[in-house]
mmCIF file with all atom_site columns, C-alpha atoms in Angstrom:
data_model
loop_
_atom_site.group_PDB
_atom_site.id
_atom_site.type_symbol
_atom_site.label_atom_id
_atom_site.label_alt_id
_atom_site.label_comp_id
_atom_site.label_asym_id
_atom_site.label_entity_id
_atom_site.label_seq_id
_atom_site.pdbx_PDB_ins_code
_atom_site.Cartn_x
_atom_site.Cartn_y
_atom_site.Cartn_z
_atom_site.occupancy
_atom_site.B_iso_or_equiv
_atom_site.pdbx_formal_charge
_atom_site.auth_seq_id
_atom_site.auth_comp_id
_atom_site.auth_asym_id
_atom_site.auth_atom_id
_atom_site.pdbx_PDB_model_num
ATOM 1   C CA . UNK A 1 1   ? 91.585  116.433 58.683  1.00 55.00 ? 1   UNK A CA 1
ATOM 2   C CA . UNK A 1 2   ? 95.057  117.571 58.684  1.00 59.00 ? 2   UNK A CA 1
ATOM 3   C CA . UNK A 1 3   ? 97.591  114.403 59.999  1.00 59.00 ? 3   UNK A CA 1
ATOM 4   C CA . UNK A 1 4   ? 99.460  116.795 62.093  1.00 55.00 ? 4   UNK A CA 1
ATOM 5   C CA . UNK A 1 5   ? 96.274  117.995 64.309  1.00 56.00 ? 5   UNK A CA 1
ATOM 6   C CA . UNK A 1 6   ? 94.873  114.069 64.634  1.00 54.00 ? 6   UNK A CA 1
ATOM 7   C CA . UNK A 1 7   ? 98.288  113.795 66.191  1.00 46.00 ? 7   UNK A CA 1
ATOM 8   C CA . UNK A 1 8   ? 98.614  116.622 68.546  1.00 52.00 ? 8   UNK A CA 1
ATOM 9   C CA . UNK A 1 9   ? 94.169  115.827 70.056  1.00 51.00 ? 9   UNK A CA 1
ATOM 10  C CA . UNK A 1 10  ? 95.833  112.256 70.261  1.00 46.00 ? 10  UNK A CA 1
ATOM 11  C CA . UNK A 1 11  ? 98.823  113.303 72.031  1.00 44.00 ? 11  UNK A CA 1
ATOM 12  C CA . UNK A 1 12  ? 96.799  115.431 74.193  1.00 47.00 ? 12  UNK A CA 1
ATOM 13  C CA . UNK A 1 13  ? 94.572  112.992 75.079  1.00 45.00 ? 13  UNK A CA 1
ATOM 14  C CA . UNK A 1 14  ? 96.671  110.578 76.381  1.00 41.00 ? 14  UNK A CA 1
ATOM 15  C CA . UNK A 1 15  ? 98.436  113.111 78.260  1.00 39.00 ? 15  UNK A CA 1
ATOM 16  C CA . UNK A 1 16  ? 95.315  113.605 80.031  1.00 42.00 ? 16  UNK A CA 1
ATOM 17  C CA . UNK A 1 17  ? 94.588  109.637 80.476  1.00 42.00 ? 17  UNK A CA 1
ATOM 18  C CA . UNK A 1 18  ? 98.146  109.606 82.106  1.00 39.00 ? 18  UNK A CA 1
ATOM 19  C CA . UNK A 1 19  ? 97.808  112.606 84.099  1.00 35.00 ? 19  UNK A CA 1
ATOM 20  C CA . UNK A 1 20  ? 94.494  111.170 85.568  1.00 36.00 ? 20  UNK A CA 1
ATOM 21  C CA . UNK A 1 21  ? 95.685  107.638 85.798  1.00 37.00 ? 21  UNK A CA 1
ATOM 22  C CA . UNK A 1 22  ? 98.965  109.218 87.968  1.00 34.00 ? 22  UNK A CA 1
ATOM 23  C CA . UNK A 1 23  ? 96.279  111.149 89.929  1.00 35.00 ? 23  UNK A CA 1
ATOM 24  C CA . UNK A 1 24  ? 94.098  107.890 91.038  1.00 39.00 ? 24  UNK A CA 1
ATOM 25  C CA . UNK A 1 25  ? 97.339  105.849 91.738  1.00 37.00 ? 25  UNK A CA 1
ATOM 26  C CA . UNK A 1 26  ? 98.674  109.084 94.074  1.00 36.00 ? 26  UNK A CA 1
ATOM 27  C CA . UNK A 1 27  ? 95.094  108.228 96.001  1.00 40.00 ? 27  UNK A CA 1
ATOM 28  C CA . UNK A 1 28  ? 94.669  104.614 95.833  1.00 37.00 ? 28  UNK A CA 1
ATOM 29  C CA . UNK A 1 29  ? 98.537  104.743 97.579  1.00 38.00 ? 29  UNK A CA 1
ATOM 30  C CA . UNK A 1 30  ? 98.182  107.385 100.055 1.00 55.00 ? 30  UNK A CA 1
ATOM 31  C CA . UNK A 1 31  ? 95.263  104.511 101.532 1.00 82.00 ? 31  UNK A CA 1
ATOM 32  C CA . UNK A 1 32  ? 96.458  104.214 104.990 1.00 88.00 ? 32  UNK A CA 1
ATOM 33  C CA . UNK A 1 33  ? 96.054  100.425 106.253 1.00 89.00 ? 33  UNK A CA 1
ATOM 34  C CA . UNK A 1 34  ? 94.297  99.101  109.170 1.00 90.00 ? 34  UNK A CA 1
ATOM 35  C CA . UNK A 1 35  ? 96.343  96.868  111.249 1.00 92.00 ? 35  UNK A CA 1
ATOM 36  C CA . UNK A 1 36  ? 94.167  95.961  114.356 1.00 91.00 ? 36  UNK A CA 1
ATOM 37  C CA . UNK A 1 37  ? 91.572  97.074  116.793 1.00 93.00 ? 37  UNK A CA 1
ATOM 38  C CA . UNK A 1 38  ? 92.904  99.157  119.837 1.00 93.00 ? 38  UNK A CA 1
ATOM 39  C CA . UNK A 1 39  ? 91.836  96.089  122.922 1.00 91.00 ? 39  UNK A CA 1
ATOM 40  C CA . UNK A 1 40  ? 89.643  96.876  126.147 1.00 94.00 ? 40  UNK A CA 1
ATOM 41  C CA . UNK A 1 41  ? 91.610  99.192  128.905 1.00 96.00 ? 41  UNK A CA 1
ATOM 42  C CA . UNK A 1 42  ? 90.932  101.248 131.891 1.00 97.00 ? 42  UNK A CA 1
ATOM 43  C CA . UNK A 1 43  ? 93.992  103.339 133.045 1.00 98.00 ? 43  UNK A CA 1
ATOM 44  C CA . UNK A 1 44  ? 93.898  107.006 134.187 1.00 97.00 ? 44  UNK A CA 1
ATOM 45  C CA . UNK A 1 45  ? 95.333  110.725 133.148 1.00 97.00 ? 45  UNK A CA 1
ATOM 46  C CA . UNK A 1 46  ? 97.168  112.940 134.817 1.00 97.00 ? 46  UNK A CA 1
ATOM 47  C CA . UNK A 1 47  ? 94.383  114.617 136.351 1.00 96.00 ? 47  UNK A CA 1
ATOM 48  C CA . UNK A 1 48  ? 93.150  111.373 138.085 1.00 96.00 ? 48  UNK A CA 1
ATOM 49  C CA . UNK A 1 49  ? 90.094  110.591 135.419 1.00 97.00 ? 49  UNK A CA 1
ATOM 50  C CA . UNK A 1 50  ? 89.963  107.475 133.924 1.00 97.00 ? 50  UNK A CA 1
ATOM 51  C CA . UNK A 1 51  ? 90.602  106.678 130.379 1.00 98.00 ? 51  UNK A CA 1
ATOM 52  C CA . UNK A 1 52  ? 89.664  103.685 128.289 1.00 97.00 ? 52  UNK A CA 1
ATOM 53  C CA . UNK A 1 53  ? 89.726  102.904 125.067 1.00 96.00 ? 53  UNK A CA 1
ATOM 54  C CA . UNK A 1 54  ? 86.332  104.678 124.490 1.00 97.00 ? 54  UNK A CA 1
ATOM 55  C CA . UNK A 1 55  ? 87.796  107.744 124.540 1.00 97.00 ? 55  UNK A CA 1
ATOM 56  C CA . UNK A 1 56  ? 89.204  106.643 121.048 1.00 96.00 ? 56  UNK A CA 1
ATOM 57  C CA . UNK A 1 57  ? 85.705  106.948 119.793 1.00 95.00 ? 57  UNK A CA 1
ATOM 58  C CA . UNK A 1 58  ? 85.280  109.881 116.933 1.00 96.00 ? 58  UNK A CA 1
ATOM 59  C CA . UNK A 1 59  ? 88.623  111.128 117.373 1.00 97.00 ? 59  UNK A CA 1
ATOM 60  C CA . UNK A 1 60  ? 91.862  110.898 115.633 1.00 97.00 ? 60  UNK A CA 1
ATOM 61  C CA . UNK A 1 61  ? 94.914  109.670 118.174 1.00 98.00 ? 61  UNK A CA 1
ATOM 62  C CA . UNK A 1 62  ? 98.397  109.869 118.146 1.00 98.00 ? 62  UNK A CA 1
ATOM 63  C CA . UNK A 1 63  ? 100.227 107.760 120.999 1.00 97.00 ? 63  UNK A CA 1
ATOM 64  C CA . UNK A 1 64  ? 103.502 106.899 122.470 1.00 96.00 ? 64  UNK A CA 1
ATOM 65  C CA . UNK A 1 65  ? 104.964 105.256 125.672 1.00 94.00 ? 65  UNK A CA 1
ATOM 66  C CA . UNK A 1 66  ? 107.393 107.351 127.254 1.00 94.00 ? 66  UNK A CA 1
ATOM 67  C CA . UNK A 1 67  ? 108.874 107.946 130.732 1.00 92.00 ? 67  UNK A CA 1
ATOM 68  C CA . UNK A 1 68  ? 109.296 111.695 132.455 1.00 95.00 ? 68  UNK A CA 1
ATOM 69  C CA . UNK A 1 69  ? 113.448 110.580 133.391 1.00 93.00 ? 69  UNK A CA 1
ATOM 70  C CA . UNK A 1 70  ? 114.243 109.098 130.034 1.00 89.00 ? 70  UNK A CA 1
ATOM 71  C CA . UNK A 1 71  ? 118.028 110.208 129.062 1.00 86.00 ? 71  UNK A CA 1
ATOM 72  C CA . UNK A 1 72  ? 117.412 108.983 125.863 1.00 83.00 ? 72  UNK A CA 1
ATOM 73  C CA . UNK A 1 73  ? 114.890 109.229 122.968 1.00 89.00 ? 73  UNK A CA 1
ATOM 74  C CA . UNK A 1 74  ? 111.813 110.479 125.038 1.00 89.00 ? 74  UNK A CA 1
ATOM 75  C CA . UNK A 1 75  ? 112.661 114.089 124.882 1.00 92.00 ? 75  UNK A CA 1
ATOM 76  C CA . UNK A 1 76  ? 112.653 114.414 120.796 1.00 94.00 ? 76  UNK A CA 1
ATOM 77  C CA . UNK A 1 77  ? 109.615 112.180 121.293 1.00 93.00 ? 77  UNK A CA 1
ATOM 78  C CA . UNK A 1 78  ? 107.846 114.563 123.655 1.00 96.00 ? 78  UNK A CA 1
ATOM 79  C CA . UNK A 1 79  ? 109.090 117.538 121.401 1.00 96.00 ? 79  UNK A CA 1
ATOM 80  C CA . UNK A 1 80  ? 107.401 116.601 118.767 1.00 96.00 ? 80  UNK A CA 1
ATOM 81  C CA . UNK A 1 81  ? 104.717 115.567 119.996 1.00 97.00 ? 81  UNK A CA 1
ATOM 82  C CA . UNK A 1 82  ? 104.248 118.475 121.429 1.00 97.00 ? 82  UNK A CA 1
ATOM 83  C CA . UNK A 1 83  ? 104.696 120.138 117.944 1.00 96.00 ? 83  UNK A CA 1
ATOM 84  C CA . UNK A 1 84  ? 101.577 117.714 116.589 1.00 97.00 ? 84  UNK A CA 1
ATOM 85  C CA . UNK A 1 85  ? 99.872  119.189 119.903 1.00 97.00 ? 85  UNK A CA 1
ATOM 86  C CA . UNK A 1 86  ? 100.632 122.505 118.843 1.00 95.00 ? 86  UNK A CA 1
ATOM 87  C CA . UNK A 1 87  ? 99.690  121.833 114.855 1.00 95.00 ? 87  UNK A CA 1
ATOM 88  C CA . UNK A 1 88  ? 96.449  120.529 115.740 1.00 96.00 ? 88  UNK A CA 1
ATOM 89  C CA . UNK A 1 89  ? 95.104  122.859 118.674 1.00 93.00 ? 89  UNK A CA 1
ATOM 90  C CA . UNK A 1 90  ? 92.313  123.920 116.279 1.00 92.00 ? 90  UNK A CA 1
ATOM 91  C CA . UNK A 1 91  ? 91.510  120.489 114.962 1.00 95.00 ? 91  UNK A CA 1
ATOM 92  C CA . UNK A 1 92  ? 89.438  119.344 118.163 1.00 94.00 ? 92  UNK A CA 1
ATOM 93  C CA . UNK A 1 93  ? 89.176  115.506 116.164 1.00 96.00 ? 93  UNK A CA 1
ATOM 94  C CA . UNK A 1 94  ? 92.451  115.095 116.852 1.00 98.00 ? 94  UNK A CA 1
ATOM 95  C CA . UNK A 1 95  ? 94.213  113.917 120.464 1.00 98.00 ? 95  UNK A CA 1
ATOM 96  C CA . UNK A 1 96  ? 97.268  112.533 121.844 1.00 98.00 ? 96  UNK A CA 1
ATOM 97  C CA . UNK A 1 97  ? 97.835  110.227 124.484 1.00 98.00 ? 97  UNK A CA 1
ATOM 98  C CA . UNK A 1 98  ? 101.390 109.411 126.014 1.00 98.00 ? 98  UNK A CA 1
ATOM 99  C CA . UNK A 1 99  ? 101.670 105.923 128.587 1.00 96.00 ? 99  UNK A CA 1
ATOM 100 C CA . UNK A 1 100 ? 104.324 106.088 130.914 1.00 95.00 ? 100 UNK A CA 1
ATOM 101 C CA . UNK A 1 101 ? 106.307 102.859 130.859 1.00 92.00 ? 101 UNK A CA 1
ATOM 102 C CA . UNK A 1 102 ? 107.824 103.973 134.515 1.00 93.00 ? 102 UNK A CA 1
ATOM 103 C CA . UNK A 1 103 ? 104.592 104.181 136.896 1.00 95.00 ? 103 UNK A CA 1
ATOM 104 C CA . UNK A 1 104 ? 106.935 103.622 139.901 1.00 94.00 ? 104 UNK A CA 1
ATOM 105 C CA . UNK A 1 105 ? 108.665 107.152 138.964 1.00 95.00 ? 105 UNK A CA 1
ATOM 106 C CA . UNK A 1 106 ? 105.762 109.176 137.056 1.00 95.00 ? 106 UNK A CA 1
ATOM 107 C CA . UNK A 1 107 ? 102.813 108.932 139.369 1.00 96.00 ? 107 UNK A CA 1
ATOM 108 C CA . UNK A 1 108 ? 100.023 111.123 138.351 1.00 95.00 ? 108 UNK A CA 1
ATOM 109 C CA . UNK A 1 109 ? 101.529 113.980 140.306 1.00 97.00 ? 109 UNK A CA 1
ATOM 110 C CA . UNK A 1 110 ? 104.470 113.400 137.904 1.00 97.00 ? 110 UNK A CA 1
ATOM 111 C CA . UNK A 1 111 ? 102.653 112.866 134.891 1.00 97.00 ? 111 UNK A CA 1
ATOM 112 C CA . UNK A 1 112 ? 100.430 116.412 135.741 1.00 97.00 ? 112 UNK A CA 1
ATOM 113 C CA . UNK A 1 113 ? 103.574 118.452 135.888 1.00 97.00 ? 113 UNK A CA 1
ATOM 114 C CA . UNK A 1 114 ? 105.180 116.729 132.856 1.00 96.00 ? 114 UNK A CA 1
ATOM 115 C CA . UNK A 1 115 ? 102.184 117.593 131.000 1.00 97.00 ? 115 UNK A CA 1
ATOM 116 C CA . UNK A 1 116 ? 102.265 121.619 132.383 1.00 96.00 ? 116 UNK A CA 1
ATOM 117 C CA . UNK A 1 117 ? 106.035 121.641 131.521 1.00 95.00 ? 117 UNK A CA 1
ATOM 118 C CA . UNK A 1 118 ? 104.909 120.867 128.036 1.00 95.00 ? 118 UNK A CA 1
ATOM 119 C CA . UNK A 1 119 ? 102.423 123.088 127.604 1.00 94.00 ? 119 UNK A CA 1
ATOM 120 C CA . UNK A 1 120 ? 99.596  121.037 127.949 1.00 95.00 ? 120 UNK A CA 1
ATOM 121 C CA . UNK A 1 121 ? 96.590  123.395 128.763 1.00 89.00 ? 121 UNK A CA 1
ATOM 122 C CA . UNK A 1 122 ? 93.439  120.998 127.082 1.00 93.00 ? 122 UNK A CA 1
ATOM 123 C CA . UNK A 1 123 ? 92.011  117.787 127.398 1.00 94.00 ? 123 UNK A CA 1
ATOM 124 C CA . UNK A 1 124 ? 93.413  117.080 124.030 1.00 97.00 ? 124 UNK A CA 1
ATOM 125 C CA . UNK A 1 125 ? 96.894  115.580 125.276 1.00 98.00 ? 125 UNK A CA 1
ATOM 126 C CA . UNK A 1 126 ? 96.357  112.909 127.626 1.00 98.00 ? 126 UNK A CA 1
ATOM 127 C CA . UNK A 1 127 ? 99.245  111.332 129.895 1.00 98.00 ? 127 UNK A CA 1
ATOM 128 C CA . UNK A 1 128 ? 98.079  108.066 131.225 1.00 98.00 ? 128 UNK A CA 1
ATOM 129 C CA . UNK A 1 129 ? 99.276  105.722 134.153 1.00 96.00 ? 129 UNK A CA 1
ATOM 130 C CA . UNK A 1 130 ? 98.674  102.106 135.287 1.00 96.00 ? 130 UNK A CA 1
ATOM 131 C CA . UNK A 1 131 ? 100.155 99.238  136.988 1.00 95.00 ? 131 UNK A CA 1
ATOM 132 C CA . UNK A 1 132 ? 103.165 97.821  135.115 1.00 92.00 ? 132 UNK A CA 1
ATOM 133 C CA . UNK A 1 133 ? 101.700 95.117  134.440 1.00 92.00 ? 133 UNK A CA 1
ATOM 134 C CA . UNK A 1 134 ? 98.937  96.403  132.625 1.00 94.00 ? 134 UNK A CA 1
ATOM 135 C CA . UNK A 1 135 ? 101.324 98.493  130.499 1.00 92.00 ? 135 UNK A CA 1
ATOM 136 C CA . UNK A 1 136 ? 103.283 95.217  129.473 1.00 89.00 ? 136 UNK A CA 1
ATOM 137 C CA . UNK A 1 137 ? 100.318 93.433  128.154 1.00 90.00 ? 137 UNK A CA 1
ATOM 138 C CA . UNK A 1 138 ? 98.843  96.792  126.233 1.00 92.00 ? 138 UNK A CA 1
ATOM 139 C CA . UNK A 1 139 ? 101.824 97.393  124.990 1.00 86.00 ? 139 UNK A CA 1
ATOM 140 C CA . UNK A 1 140 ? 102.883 94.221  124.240 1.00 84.00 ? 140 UNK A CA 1
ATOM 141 C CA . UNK A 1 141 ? 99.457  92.087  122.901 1.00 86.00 ? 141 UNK A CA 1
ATOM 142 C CA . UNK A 1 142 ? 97.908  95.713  122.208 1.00 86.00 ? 142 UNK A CA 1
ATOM 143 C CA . UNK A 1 143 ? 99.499  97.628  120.346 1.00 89.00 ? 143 UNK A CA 1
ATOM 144 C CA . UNK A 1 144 ? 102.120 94.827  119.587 1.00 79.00 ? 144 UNK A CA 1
ATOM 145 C CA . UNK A 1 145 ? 105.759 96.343  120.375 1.00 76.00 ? 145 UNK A CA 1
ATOM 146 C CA . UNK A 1 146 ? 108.156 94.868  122.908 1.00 62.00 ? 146 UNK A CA 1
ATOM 147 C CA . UNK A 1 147 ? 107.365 95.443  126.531 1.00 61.00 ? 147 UNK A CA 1
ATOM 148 C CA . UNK A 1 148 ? 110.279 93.536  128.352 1.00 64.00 ? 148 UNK A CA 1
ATOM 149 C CA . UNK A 1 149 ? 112.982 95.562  130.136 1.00 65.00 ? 149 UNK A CA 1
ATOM 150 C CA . UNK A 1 150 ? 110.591 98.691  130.485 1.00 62.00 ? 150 UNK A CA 1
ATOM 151 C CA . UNK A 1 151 ? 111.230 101.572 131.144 1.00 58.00 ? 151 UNK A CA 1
ATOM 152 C CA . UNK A 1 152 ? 114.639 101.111 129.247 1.00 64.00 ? 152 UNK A CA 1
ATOM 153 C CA . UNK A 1 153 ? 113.308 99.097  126.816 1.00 63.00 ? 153 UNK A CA 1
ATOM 154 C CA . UNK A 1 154 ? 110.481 100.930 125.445 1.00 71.00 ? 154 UNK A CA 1
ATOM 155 C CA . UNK A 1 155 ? 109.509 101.659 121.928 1.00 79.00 ? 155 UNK A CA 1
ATOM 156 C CA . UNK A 1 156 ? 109.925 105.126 119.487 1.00 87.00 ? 156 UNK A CA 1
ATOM 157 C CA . UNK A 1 157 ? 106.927 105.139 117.802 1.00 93.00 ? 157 UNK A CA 1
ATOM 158 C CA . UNK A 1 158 ? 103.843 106.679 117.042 1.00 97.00 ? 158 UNK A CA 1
ATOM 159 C CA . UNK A 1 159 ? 100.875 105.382 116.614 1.00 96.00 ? 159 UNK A CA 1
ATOM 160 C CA . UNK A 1 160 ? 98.265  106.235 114.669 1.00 98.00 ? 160 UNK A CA 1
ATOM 161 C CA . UNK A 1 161 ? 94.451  105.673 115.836 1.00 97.00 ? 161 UNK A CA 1
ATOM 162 C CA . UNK A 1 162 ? 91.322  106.348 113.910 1.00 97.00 ? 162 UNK A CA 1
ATOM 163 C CA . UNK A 1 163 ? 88.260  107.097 114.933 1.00 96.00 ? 163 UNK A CA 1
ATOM 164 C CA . UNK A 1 164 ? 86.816  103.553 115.203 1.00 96.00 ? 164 UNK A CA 1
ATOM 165 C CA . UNK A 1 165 ? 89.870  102.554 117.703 1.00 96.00 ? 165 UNK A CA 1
ATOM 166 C CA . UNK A 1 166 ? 91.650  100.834 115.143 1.00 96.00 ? 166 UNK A CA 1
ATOM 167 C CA . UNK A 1 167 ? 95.552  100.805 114.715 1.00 96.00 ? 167 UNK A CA 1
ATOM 168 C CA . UNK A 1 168 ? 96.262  102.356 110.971 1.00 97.00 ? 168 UNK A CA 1
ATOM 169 C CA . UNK A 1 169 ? 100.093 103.141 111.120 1.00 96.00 ? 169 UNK A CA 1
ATOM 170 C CA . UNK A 1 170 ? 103.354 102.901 112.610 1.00 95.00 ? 170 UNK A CA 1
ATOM 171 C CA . UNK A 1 171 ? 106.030 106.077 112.689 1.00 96.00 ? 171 UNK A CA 1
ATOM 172 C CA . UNK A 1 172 ? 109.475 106.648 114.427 1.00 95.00 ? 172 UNK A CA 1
ATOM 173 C CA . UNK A 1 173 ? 108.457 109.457 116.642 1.00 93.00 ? 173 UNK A CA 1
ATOM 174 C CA . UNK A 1 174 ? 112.110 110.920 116.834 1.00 93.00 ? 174 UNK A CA 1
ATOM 175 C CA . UNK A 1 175 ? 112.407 111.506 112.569 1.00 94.00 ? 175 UNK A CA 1
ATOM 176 C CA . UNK A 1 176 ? 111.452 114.763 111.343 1.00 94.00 ? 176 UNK A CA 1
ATOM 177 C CA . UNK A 1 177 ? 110.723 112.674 107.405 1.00 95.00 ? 177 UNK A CA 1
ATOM 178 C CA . UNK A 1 178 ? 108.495 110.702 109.667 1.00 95.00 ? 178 UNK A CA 1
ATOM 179 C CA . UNK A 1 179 ? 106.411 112.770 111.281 1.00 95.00 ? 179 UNK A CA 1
ATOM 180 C CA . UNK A 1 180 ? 105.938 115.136 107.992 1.00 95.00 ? 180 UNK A CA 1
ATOM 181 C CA . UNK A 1 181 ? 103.850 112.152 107.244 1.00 96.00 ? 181 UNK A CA 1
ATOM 182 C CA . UNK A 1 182 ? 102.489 111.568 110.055 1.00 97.00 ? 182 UNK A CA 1
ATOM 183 C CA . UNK A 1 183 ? 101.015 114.835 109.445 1.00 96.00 ? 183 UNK A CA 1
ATOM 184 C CA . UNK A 1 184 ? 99.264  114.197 106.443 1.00 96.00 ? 184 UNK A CA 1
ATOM 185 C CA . UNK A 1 185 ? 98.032  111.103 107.507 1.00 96.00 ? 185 UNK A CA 1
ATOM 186 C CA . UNK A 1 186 ? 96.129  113.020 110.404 1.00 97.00 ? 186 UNK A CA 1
ATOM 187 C CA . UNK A 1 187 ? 94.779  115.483 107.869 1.00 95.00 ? 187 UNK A CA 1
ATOM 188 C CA . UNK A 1 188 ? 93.743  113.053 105.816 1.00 94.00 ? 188 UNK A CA 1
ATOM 189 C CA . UNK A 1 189 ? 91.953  110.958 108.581 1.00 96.00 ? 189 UNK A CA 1
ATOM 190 C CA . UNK A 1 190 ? 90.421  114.194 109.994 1.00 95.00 ? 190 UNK A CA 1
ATOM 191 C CA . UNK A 1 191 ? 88.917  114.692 106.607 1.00 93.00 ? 191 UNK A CA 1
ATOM 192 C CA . UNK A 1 192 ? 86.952  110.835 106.754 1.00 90.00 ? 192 UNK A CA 1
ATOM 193 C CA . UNK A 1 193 ? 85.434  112.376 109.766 1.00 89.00 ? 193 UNK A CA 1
ATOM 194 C CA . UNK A 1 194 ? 84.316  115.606 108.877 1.00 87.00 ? 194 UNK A CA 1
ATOM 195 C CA . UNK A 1 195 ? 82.887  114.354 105.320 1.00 82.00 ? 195 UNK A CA 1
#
């Protein structure tokens, strides 16, 4: 056999062995962690029903804590979450849930019209209240971001919940970069469920 064609099916070759091996590191990276279990809690939405962590069960979650009279990063925050909302309203897997960090200010009356303002029209958006003290320890031993000097005080991410009610990710929920991902992580969690 001519030298020159052992060299080009060898070339080839490992240009395929490279490709592939590129192609199985590209999945074994885009594996998205599991940092902790989401813990037992009863609070309610802004149409007076409870919610627990149950209704983390077979869906995929997205979740902030915000407050309705925030002058600083809630709005982006609710903007694009509302964008996810909007992104998703054919996926029914997929929900979002928003705390309040300010229950003296966003009762549920609050929280109901905050949610309308939005654009909210589903039960796939949820906007949940409880006692301040409750919020502290969820947020704080929970989902394990700072919970002193709330409402001020309050954290800009999103989290990312599977369907089992564990915690998989972390994401600044004002950065556009960030919530690209975000996106595919959601798609690709989706995907787990519907396989």
């Amino acid at each position: 056999m001519n030298k020159n064609i052992i060299l080009i099916i060898l070339f080839i070759t490992l240009l395929g062995s490279g490709a592939s091996w590129v192609i199985n590191k590209a999945n074994l990276s885009h594996k998205i962690p599991v940092i902790g279990d989401v813990p037992e809690f009863s609070f309610m939405n802004q149409n007076g029903d409870p919610f627990t962590n149950k209704n983390f069960e077979n869906k995929i979650t997205v979740l902030d804590f915000i407050f309705t009279t925030c002058p600083g990063p809630c709005p982006t925050m609710t903007y694009n979450m509302t964008n996810l909302y909007h992104d998703f309203d054919a996926v029914t897997e997929v929900q979002f849930v928003s705390i309040t960090v300010d229950p003296e200010t966003d009762n549920i009356d609050v929280l109901k019209e905050y949610a309308e303002v939005n654009g909210v029209n589903d039960e796939r958006w949820s906007f949940l209240y409880s006692d301040i003290n409750s919020i502290k320890e969820l947020k704080r031993d929970g989902f394990m971001l700072y919970s002193d000097e709330l409402p001020r005080g309050h954290a800009i991410k999103f989290i990312l919940i599977d369907q089992n009610g564990s915690i998989r990710k972390y994401f600044d929920g004002t950065d556009e970069a960030s919530i690209a991902i975000l996106r595919k992580d959601i798609t690709s969690l989706v995907k787990t469920i519907r396989s």
